[in-house]
mmCIF file of C-alpha atoms and ligand atoms in Angstrom:
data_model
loop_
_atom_site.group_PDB
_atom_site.id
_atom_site.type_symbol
_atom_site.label_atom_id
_atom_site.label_comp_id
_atom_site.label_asym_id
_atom_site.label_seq_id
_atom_site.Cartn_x
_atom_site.Cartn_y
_atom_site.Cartn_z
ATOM 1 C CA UNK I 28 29.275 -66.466 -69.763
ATOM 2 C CA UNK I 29 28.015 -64.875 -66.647
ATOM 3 C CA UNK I 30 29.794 -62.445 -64.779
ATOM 4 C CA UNK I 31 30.785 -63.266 -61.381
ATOM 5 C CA UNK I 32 30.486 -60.043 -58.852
ATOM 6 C CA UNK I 33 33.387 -58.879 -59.219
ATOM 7 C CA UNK I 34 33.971 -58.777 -62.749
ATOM 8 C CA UNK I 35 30.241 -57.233 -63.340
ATOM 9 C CA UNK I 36 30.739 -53.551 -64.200
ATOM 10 C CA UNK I 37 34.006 -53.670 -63.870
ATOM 11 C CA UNK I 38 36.142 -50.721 -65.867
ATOM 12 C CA UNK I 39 38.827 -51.684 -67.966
ATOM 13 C CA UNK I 40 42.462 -51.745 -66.430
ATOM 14 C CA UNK I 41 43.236 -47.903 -67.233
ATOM 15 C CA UNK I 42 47.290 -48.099 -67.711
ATOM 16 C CA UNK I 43 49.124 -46.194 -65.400
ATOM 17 C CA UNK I 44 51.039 -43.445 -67.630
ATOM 18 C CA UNK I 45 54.448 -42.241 -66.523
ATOM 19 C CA UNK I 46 56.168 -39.090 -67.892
ATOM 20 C CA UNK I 47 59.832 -39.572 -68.713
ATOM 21 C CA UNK I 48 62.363 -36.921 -70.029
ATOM 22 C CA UNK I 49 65.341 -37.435 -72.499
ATOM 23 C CA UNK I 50 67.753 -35.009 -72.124
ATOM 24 C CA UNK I 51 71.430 -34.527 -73.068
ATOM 25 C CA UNK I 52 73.450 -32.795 -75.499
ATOM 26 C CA UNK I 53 72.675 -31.656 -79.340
ATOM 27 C CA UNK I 54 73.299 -34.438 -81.138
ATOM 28 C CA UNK I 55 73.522 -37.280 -78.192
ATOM 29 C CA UNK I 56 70.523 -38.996 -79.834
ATOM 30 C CA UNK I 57 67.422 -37.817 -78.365
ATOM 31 C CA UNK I 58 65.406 -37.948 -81.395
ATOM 32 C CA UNK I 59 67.052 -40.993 -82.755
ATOM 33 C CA UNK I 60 65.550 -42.664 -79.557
ATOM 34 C CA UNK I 61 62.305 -41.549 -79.030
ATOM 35 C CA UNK I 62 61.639 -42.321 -82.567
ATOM 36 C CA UNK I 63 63.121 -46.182 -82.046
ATOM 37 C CA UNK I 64 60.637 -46.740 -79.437
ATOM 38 C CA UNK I 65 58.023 -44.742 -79.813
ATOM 39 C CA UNK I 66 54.292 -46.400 -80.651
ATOM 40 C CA UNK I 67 52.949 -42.811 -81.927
ATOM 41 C CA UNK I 68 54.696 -41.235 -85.165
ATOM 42 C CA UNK I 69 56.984 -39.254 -82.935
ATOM 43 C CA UNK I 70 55.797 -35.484 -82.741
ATOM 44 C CA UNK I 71 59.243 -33.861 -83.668
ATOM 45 C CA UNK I 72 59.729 -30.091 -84.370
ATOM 46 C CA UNK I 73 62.847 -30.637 -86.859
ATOM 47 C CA UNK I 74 63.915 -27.111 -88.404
ATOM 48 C CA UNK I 75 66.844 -26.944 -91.049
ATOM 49 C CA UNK I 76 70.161 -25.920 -89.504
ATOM 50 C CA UNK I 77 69.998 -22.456 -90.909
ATOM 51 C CA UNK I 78 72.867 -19.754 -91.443
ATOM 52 C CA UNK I 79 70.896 -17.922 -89.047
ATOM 53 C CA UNK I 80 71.425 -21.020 -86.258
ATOM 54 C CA UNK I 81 74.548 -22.179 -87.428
ATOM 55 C CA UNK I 82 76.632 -19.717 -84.685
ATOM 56 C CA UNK I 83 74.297 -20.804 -82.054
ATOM 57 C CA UNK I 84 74.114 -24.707 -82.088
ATOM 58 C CA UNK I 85 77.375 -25.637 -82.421
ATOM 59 C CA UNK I 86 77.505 -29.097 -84.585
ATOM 60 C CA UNK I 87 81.433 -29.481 -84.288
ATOM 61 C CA UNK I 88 82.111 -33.471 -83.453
ATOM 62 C CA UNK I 89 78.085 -34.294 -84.987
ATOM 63 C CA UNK I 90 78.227 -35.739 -87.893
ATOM 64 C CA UNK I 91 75.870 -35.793 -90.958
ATOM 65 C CA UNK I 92 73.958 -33.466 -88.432
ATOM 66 C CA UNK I 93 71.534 -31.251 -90.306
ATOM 67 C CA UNK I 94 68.290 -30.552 -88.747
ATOM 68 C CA UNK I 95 67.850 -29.970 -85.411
ATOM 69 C CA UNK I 96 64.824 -29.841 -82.791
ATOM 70 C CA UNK I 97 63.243 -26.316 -82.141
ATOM 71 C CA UNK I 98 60.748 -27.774 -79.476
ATOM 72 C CA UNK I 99 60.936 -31.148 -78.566
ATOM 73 C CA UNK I 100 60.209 -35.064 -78.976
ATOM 74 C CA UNK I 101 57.430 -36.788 -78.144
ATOM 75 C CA UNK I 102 56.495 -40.335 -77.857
ATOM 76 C CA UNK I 103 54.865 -43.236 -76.054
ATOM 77 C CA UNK I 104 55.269 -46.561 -75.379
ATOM 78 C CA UNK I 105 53.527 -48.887 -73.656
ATOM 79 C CA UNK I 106 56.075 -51.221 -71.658
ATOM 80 C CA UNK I 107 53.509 -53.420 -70.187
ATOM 81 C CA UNK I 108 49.643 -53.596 -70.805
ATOM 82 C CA UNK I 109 49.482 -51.621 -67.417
ATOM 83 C CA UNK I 110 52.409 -49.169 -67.890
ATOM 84 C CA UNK I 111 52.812 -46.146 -70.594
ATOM 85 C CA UNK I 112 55.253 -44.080 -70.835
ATOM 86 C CA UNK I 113 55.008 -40.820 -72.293
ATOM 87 C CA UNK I 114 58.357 -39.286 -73.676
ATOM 88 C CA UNK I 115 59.463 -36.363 -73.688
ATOM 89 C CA UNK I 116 62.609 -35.288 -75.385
ATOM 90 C CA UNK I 117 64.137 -31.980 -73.679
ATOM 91 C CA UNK I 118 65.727 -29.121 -76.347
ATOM 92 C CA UNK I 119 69.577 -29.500 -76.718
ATOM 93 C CA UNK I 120 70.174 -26.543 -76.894
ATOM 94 C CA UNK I 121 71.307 -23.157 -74.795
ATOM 95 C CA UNK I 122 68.673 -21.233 -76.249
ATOM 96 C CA UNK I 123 65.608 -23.582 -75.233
ATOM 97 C CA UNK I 124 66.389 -23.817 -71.690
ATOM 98 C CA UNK I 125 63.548 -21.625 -70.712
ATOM 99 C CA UNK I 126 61.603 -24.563 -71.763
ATOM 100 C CA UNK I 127 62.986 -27.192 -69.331
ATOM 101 C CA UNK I 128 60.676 -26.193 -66.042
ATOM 102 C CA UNK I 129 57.518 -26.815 -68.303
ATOM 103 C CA UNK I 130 58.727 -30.183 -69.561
ATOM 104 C CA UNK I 131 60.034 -31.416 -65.915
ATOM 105 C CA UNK I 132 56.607 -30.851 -64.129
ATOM 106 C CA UNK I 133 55.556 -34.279 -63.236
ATOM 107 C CA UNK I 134 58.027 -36.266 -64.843
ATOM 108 C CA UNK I 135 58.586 -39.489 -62.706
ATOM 109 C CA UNK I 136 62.401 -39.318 -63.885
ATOM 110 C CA UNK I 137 64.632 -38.689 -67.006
ATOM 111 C CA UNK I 138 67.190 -40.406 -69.042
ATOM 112 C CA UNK I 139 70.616 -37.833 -69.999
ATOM 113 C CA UNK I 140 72.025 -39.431 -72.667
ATOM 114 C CA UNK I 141 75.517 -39.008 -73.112
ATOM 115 C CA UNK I 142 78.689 -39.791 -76.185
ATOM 116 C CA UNK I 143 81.573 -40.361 -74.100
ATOM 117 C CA UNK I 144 83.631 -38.060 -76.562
ATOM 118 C CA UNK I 145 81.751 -35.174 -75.634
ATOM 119 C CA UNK I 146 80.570 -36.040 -72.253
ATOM 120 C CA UNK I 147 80.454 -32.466 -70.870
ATOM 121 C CA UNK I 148 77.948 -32.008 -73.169
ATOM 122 C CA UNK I 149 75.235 -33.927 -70.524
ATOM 123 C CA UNK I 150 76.558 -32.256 -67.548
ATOM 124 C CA UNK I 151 74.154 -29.299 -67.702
ATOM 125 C CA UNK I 152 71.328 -31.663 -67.490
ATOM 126 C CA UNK I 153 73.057 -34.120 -64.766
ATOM 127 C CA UNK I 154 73.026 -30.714 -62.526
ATOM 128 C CA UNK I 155 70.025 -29.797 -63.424
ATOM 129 C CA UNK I 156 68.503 -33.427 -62.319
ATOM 130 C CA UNK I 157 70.383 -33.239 -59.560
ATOM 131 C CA UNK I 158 69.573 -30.072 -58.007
ATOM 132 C CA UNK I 159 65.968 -30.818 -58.815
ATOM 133 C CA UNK I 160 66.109 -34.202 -57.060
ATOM 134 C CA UNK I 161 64.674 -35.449 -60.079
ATOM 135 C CA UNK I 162 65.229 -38.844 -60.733
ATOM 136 C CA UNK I 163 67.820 -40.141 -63.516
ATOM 137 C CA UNK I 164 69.642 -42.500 -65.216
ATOM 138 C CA UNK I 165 72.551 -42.115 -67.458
ATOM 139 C CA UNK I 166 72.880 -43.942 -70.550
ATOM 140 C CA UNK I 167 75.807 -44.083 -72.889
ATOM 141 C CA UNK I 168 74.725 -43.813 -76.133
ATOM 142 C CA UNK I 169 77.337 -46.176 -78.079
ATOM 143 C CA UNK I 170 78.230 -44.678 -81.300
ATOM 144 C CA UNK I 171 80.575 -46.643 -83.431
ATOM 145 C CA UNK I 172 84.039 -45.387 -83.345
ATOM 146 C CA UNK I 173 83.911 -44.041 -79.524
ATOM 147 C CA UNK I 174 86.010 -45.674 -77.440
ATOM 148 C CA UNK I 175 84.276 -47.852 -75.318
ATOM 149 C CA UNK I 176 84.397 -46.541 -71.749
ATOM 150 C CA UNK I 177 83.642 -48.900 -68.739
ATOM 151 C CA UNK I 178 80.504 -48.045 -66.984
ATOM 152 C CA UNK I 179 82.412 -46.947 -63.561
ATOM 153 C CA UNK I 180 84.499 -44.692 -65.350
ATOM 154 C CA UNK I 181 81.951 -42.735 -66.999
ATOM 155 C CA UNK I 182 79.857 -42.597 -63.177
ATOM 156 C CA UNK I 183 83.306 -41.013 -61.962
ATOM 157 C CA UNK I 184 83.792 -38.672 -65.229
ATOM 158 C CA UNK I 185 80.121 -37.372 -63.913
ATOM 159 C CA UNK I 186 81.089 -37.259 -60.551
ATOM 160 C CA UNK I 187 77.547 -38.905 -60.024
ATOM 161 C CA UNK I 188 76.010 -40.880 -56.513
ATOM 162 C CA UNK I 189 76.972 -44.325 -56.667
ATOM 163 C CA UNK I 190 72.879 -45.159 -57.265
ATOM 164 C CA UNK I 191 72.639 -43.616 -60.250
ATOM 165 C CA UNK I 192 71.982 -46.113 -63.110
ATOM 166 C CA UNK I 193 74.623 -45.697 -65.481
ATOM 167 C CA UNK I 194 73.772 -47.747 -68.451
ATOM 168 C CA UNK I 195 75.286 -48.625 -72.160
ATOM 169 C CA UNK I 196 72.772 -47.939 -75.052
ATOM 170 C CA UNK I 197 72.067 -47.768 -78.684
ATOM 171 C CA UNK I 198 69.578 -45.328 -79.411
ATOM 172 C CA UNK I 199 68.747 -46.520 -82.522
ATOM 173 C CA UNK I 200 67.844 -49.899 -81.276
ATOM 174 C CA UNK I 201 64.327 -50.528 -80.007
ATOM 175 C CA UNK I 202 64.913 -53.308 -77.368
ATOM 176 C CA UNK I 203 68.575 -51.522 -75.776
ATOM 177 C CA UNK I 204 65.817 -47.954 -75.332
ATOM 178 C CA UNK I 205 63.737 -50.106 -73.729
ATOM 179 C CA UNK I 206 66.012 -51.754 -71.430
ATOM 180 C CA UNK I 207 67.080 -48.059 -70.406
ATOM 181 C CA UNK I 208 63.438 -47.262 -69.869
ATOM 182 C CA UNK I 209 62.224 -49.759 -67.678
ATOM 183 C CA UNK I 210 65.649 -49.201 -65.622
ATOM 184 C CA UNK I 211 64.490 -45.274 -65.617
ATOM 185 C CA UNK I 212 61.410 -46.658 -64.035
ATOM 186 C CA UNK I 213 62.912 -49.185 -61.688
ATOM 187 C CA UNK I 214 65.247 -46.252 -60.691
ATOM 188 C CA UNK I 215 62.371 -43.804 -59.644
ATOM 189 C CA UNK I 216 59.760 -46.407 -58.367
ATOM 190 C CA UNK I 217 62.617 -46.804 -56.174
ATOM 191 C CA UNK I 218 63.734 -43.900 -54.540
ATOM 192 C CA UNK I 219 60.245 -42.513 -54.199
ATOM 193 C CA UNK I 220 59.770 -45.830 -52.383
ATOM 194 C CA UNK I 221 62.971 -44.664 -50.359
ATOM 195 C CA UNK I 222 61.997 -41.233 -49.763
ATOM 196 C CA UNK I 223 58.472 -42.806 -48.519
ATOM 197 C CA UNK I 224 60.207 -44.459 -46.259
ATOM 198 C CA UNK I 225 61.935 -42.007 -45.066
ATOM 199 C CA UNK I 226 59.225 -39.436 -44.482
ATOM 200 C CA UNK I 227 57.473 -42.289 -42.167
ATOM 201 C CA UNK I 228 59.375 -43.767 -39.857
HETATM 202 N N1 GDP V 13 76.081 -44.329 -85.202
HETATM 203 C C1 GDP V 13 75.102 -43.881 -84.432
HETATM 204 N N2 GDP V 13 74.470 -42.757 -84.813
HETATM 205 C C2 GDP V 13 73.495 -42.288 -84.027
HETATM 206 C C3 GDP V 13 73.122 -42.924 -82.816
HETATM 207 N N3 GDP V 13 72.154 -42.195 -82.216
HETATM 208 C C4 GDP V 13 71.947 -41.145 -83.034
HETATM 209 N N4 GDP V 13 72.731 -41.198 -84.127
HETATM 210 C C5 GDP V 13 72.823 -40.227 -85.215
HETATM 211 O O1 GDP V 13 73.364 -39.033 -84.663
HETATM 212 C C6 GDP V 13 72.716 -37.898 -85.185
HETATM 213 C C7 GDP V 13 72.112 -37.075 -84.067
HETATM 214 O O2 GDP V 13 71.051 -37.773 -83.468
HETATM 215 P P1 GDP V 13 69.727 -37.032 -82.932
HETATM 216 O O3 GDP V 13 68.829 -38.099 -82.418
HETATM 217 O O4 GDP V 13 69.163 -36.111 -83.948
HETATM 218 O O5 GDP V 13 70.313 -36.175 -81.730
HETATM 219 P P2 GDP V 13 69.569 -35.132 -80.759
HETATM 220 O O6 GDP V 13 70.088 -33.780 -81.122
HETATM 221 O O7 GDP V 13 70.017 -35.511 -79.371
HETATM 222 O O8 GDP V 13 68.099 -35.280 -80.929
HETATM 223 C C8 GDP V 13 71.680 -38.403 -86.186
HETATM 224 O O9 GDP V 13 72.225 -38.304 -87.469
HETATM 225 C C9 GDP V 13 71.467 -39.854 -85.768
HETATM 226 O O10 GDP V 13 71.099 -40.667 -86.873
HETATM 227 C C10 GDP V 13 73.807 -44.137 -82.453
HETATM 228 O O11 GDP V 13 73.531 -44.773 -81.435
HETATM 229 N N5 GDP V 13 74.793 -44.554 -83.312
HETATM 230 MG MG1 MG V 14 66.753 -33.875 -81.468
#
């Protein structure tokens, strides 16, 4: 076949690659999904919960809980043949936070996750979205035996702006972490499109 003009020397579509953080409490199920979507054997940092953590990370309420994440999660996927994400998973816990500013530089937005019996557990990282202007979505990570919340009543429990995405998940499940991606995305492409906007009239 000959190649017409256009298609003569021609590079290859290079995806566009996104950075997304997943933040949220210890034991929300960060890991759980970055390793149900990600393409790349997810790059995870698990340590033993040791006697020596055990007074820090407080596993009350997380069940069959036993390692936990010393620096963070990392995965991709590639949502369309144009479009990869690149996960990051942000430390649960107190003692990591130091690490937050590093992961947040030039993420497009974030996902908090959040259990709706321990929801002040995500507030931390709802303010620190917030003040950041960082875009986010909330998703409700559904485990089985919480009581199923409406979404409204979990946006008023967070006190959050009526745009925010609030959104009900399985994080074990490949095609629910994707549906909270691509709403992540939608989210962001969106109000940068707003701010743009904005910034000329
Ligand atoms: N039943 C149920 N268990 C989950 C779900 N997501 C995570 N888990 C479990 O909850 C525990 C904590 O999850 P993990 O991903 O390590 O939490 P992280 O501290 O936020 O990274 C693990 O034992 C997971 O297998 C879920 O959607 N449903
Ligand atoms: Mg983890």
């Amino acid at each position: 076949m000959i190649l017409g003009r256009t298609e003569r020397g021609k590079a290859p579509v290079e995806p566009v690659t996104l950075k997304i953080l997943v933040a949220g409490g210890f034991g929300v199920g960060k890991t759980t999904l970055v390793g149900a979507v990600s393409e790349i054997k997810p790059l995870r940092t698990e340590e033993m919960l040791s006697e020596v953590g055990r007074p820090v990370d407080d596993t009350s309420g997380v069940e069959g809980k036993h390692t936990t994440t010393v620096a963070m999660d990392f995965g991709r996927i590639t949502l369309r043949a144009d479009l990869v994400l690149y996960l990051f998973g942000t430390p649960g816990q107190d003692r990591f936070w130091f690490l937050w500013d590093e992961l947040a530089t030039g993420a497009l937005g974030a996902v908090v996750l959040a259990d709706t019996r321990r929801l002040e557990d995500c507030f931390a990282a709802v303010d620190y979205f917030e003040r950041r202007s960082i875009p986010f979505v909330v998703g409700v990570n559904c485990f089985e035996g919480a009581t199923r919340y409406p979404v409204d009543s979990v946006r008023r429990a967070l006190d959050l702006d009526e745009r925010v995405p609030v959104v009900l998940c399985d994080a074990r499940d490949r095609e629910s972490v994707k549906e909270v991606l691509v709403e992540v995305v939608e989210h962001a492409v969106a109000r940068v499109a707003a701010a743009r906007e904005h910034a000329t009239p």
